[in-house]
Amino acid sequence: PSGKGPRLPEVYCVISRLGCFDLFSKILDEVERRRGISAALVYPFMRSLMESPFPAPGKTIRVKTFLPGAGNEVIELRRPMDSRLEHVDFECLFRCLSVRQIIRIFASLLLERRVIFVAEKLR
């Protein structure tokens, strides 16, 4: 908020039973972009978004918005076919472990054993 006095942090929160992390991240990025220009631009965007139907799995919706200086914009929001693991990146796991280790881990998971990963570094 504008002004010279102390300011409280602003928080935008998405509450959903669906784990569409990339889709919600794109929405929050757009909210942040608009908030950086003016707080008054956030509400019309959110209203336009809420008036649009939530996309079915694998489908895309187009939200029409207006941004001063850029004019009319169309933002495309795509929902993945299966969002359960869209936020999981297995690249690091496959890069750090051998094929033999991955097969052992997979076998342990199939047998419903507990698996704990320990590492000196995150990457």
PDB file of C-alpha atoms in Angstrom:
ATOM      1  CA  PRO A   1       0.000   0.000   0.000  1.00  0.00           C
ATOM      2  CA  SER A   2       1.053   3.543  -0.615  1.00  0.00           C
ATOM      3  CA  GLY A   3       1.825   5.928   2.212  1.00  0.00           C
ATOM      4  CA  LYS A   4       4.669   6.715   4.547  1.00  0.00           C
ATOM      5  CA  GLY A   5       3.602   4.756   7.624  1.00  0.00           C
ATOM      6  CA  PRO A   6       4.309   1.103   8.403  1.00  0.00           C
ATOM      7  CA  ARG A   7       2.865  -1.332   5.891  1.00  0.00           C
ATOM      8  CA  LEU A   8       1.639  -4.853   6.340  1.00  0.00           C
ATOM      9  CA  PRO A   9       2.664  -7.466   3.786  1.00  0.00           C
ATOM     10  CA  GLU A  10       0.141  -8.318   1.095  1.00  0.00           C
ATOM     11  CA  VAL A  11      -0.708 -11.932   0.434  1.00  0.00           C
ATOM     12  CA  TYR A  12      -2.635 -13.507  -2.400  1.00  0.00           C
ATOM     13  CA  CYS A  13      -3.665 -17.084  -1.732  1.00  0.00           C
ATOM     14  CA  VAL A  14      -5.212 -19.690  -4.014  1.00  0.00           C
ATOM     15  CA  ILE A  15      -7.282 -22.297  -2.202  1.00  0.00           C
ATOM     16  CA  SER A  16      -8.330 -25.216  -4.343  1.00  0.00           C
ATOM     17  CA  ARG A  17      -8.948 -28.921  -4.092  1.00  0.00           C
ATOM     18  CA  LEU A  18      -7.062 -29.253  -7.384  1.00  0.00           C
ATOM     19  CA  GLY A  19      -3.260 -29.353  -7.465  1.00  0.00           C
ATOM     20  CA  CYS A  20      -2.766 -27.412 -10.696  1.00  0.00           C
ATOM     21  CA  PHE A  21       0.424 -25.746  -9.489  1.00  0.00           C
ATOM     22  CA  ASP A  22       1.661 -24.375 -12.827  1.00  0.00           C
ATOM     23  CA  LEU A  23      -1.745 -22.936 -13.670  1.00  0.00           C
ATOM     24  CA  PHE A  24      -2.083 -21.253 -10.258  1.00  0.00           C
ATOM     25  CA  SER A  25       1.514 -20.033 -10.444  1.00  0.00           C
ATOM     26  CA  LYS A  26       0.781 -18.366 -13.785  1.00  0.00           C
ATOM     27  CA  ILE A  27      -2.294 -16.681 -12.286  1.00  0.00           C
ATOM     28  CA  LEU A  28      -0.313 -15.418  -9.282  1.00  0.00           C
ATOM     29  CA  ASP A  29       2.479 -14.166 -11.568  1.00  0.00           C
ATOM     30  CA  GLU A  30      -0.106 -12.158 -13.490  1.00  0.00           C
ATOM     31  CA  VAL A  31      -1.580 -10.790 -10.241  1.00  0.00           C
ATOM     32  CA  GLU A  32       1.911  -9.753  -9.117  1.00  0.00           C
ATOM     33  CA  ARG A  33       2.627  -8.090 -12.467  1.00  0.00           C
ATOM     34  CA  ARG A  34      -0.583  -6.085 -12.265  1.00  0.00           C
ATOM     35  CA  ARG A  35      -0.060  -5.238  -8.590  1.00  0.00           C
ATOM     36  CA  GLY A  36       3.338  -3.826  -9.507  1.00  0.00           C
ATOM     37  CA  ILE A  37       1.610  -1.342 -11.805  1.00  0.00           C
ATOM     38  CA  SER A  38      -1.440  -0.567  -9.658  1.00  0.00           C
ATOM     39  CA  ALA A  39      -3.546  -2.394  -7.071  1.00  0.00           C
ATOM     40  CA  ALA A  40      -6.623  -1.286  -9.028  1.00  0.00           C
ATOM     41  CA  LEU A  41      -5.642  -3.614 -11.900  1.00  0.00           C
ATOM     42  CA  VAL A  42      -5.822  -6.784  -9.791  1.00  0.00           C
ATOM     43  CA  TYR A  43      -9.572  -6.819  -9.117  1.00  0.00           C
ATOM     44  CA  PRO A  44     -10.737  -6.599 -12.774  1.00  0.00           C
ATOM     45  CA  PHE A  45      -8.324  -9.398 -13.696  1.00  0.00           C
ATOM     46  CA  MET A  46      -9.574 -11.608 -10.857  1.00  0.00           C
ATOM     47  CA  ARG A  47     -13.201 -10.862 -11.772  1.00  0.00           C
ATOM     48  CA  SER A  48     -12.531 -11.800 -15.399  1.00  0.00           C
ATOM     49  CA  LEU A  49     -10.792 -14.959 -14.234  1.00  0.00           C
ATOM     50  CA  MET A  50     -13.620 -15.971 -11.907  1.00  0.00           C
ATOM     51  CA  GLU A  51     -16.196 -15.463 -14.665  1.00  0.00           C
ATOM     52  CA  SER A  52     -14.325 -17.950 -16.858  1.00  0.00           C
ATOM     53  CA  PRO A  53     -15.010 -21.660 -16.406  1.00  0.00           C
ATOM     54  CA  PHE A  54     -12.178 -23.664 -14.856  1.00  0.00           C
ATOM     55  CA  PRO A  55     -10.504 -25.584 -17.687  1.00  0.00           C
ATOM     56  CA  ALA A  56     -11.166 -29.293 -18.001  1.00  0.00           C
ATOM     57  CA  PRO A  57      -8.092 -31.568 -17.825  1.00  0.00           C
ATOM     58  CA  GLY A  58      -5.911 -30.970 -20.882  1.00  0.00           C
ATOM     59  CA  LYS A  59      -7.935 -27.935 -21.979  1.00  0.00           C
ATOM     60  CA  THR A  60      -7.048 -24.248 -22.214  1.00  0.00           C
ATOM     61  CA  ILE A  61      -9.122 -21.207 -21.378  1.00  0.00           C
ATOM     62  CA  ARG A  62      -8.492 -17.701 -22.633  1.00  0.00           C
ATOM     63  CA  VAL A  63      -9.061 -14.804 -20.263  1.00  0.00           C
ATOM     64  CA  LYS A  64      -9.476 -11.380 -21.860  1.00  0.00           C
ATOM     65  CA  THR A  65      -8.019  -8.521 -19.831  1.00  0.00           C
ATOM     66  CA  PHE A  66      -6.944  -4.925 -20.218  1.00  0.00           C
ATOM     67  CA  LEU A  67      -3.592  -3.537 -19.142  1.00  0.00           C
ATOM     68  CA  PRO A  68      -2.754   0.176 -19.482  1.00  0.00           C
ATOM     69  CA  GLY A  69       0.042   0.673 -21.969  1.00  0.00           C
ATOM     70  CA  ALA A  70      -0.449  -2.800 -23.442  1.00  0.00           C
ATOM     71  CA  GLY A  71      -4.157  -2.569 -24.252  1.00  0.00           C
ATOM     72  CA  ASN A  72      -6.333  -5.657 -24.497  1.00  0.00           C
ATOM     73  CA  GLU A  73      -4.602  -8.927 -23.714  1.00  0.00           C
ATOM     74  CA  VAL A  74      -5.611 -12.555 -23.860  1.00  0.00           C
ATOM     75  CA  ILE A  75      -4.017 -14.784 -21.238  1.00  0.00           C
ATOM     76  CA  GLU A  76      -4.055 -18.514 -21.921  1.00  0.00           C
ATOM     77  CA  LEU A  77      -4.321 -20.845 -18.947  1.00  0.00           C
ATOM     78  CA  ARG A  78      -3.854 -24.549 -19.587  1.00  0.00           C
ATOM     79  CA  ARG A  79      -4.776 -27.286 -17.157  1.00  0.00           C
ATOM     80  CA  PRO A  80      -2.611 -30.406 -17.464  1.00  0.00           C
ATOM     81  CA  MET A  81      -4.205 -33.769 -18.204  1.00  0.00           C
ATOM     82  CA  ASP A  82      -2.925 -35.111 -14.884  1.00  0.00           C
ATOM     83  CA  SER A  83      -1.794 -32.548 -12.349  1.00  0.00           C
ATOM     84  CA  ARG A  84      -0.836 -34.961  -9.572  1.00  0.00           C
ATOM     85  CA  LEU A  85       2.878 -34.912 -10.389  1.00  0.00           C
ATOM     86  CA  GLU A  86       3.262 -31.803 -12.521  1.00  0.00           C
ATOM     87  CA  HIS A  87       5.270 -30.033  -9.806  1.00  0.00           C
ATOM     88  CA  VAL A  88       7.703 -32.929  -9.320  1.00  0.00           C
ATOM     89  CA  ASP A  89      11.010 -32.730 -11.179  1.00  0.00           C
ATOM     90  CA  PHE A  90      12.698 -36.116 -11.494  1.00  0.00           C
ATOM     91  CA  GLU A  91      15.688 -34.824 -13.480  1.00  0.00           C
ATOM     92  CA  CYS A  92      17.858 -34.390 -10.376  1.00  0.00           C
ATOM     93  CA  LEU A  93      17.007 -37.897  -9.191  1.00  0.00           C
ATOM     94  CA  PHE A  94      17.929 -39.487 -12.513  1.00  0.00           C
ATOM     95  CA  ARG A  95      21.100 -37.417 -12.793  1.00  0.00           C
ATOM     96  CA  CYS A  96      22.360 -38.301  -9.296  1.00  0.00           C
ATOM     97  CA  LEU A  97      21.478 -41.996  -9.125  1.00  0.00           C
ATOM     98  CA  SER A  98      22.608 -44.939 -11.188  1.00  0.00           C
ATOM     99  CA  VAL A  99      20.146 -47.127 -13.082  1.00  0.00           C
ATOM    100  CA  ARG A 100      20.738 -49.893 -10.541  1.00  0.00           C
ATOM    101  CA  GLN A 101      19.910 -47.566  -7.626  1.00  0.00           C
ATOM    102  CA  ILE A 102      16.744 -46.326  -9.311  1.00  0.00           C
ATOM    103  CA  ILE A 103      15.571 -49.898  -9.915  1.00  0.00           C
ATOM    104  CA  ARG A 104      16.232 -50.774  -6.253  1.00  0.00           C
ATOM    105  CA  ILE A 105      14.297 -47.729  -5.089  1.00  0.00           C
ATOM    106  CA  PHE A 106      11.424 -48.532  -7.441  1.00  0.00           C
ATOM    107  CA  ALA A 107      11.343 -52.148  -6.208  1.00  0.00           C
ATOM    108  CA  SER A 108      11.296 -50.963  -2.596  1.00  0.00           C
ATOM    109  CA  LEU A 109       8.394 -48.638  -3.335  1.00  0.00           C
ATOM    110  CA  LEU A 110       6.474 -51.439  -5.056  1.00  0.00           C
ATOM    111  CA  LEU A 111       6.971 -53.557  -1.940  1.00  0.00           C
ATOM    112  CA  GLU A 112       5.679 -50.599   0.105  1.00  0.00           C
ATOM    113  CA  ARG A 113       8.914 -50.270   2.036  1.00  0.00           C
ATOM    114  CA  ARG A 114       9.880 -46.972   3.575  1.00  0.00           C
ATOM    115  CA  VAL A 115      12.436 -45.055   1.538  1.00  0.00           C
ATOM    116  CA  ILE A 116      14.488 -42.188   2.948  1.00  0.00           C
ATOM    117  CA  PHE A 117      16.816 -40.096   0.790  1.00  0.00           C
ATOM    118  CA  VAL A 118      19.860 -38.525   2.423  1.00  0.00           C
ATOM    119  CA  ALA A 119      22.232 -36.198   0.553  1.00  0.00           C
ATOM    120  CA  GLU A 120      24.982 -33.712   1.266  1.00  0.00           C
ATOM    121  CA  LYS A 121      23.596 -31.295  -1.348  1.00  0.00           C
ATOM    122  CA  LEU A 122      20.149 -30.605  -2.739  1.00  0.00           C
ATOM    123  CA  ARG A 123      21.377 -30.688  -6.345  1.00  0.00           C
TER     124      ARG A 123
END
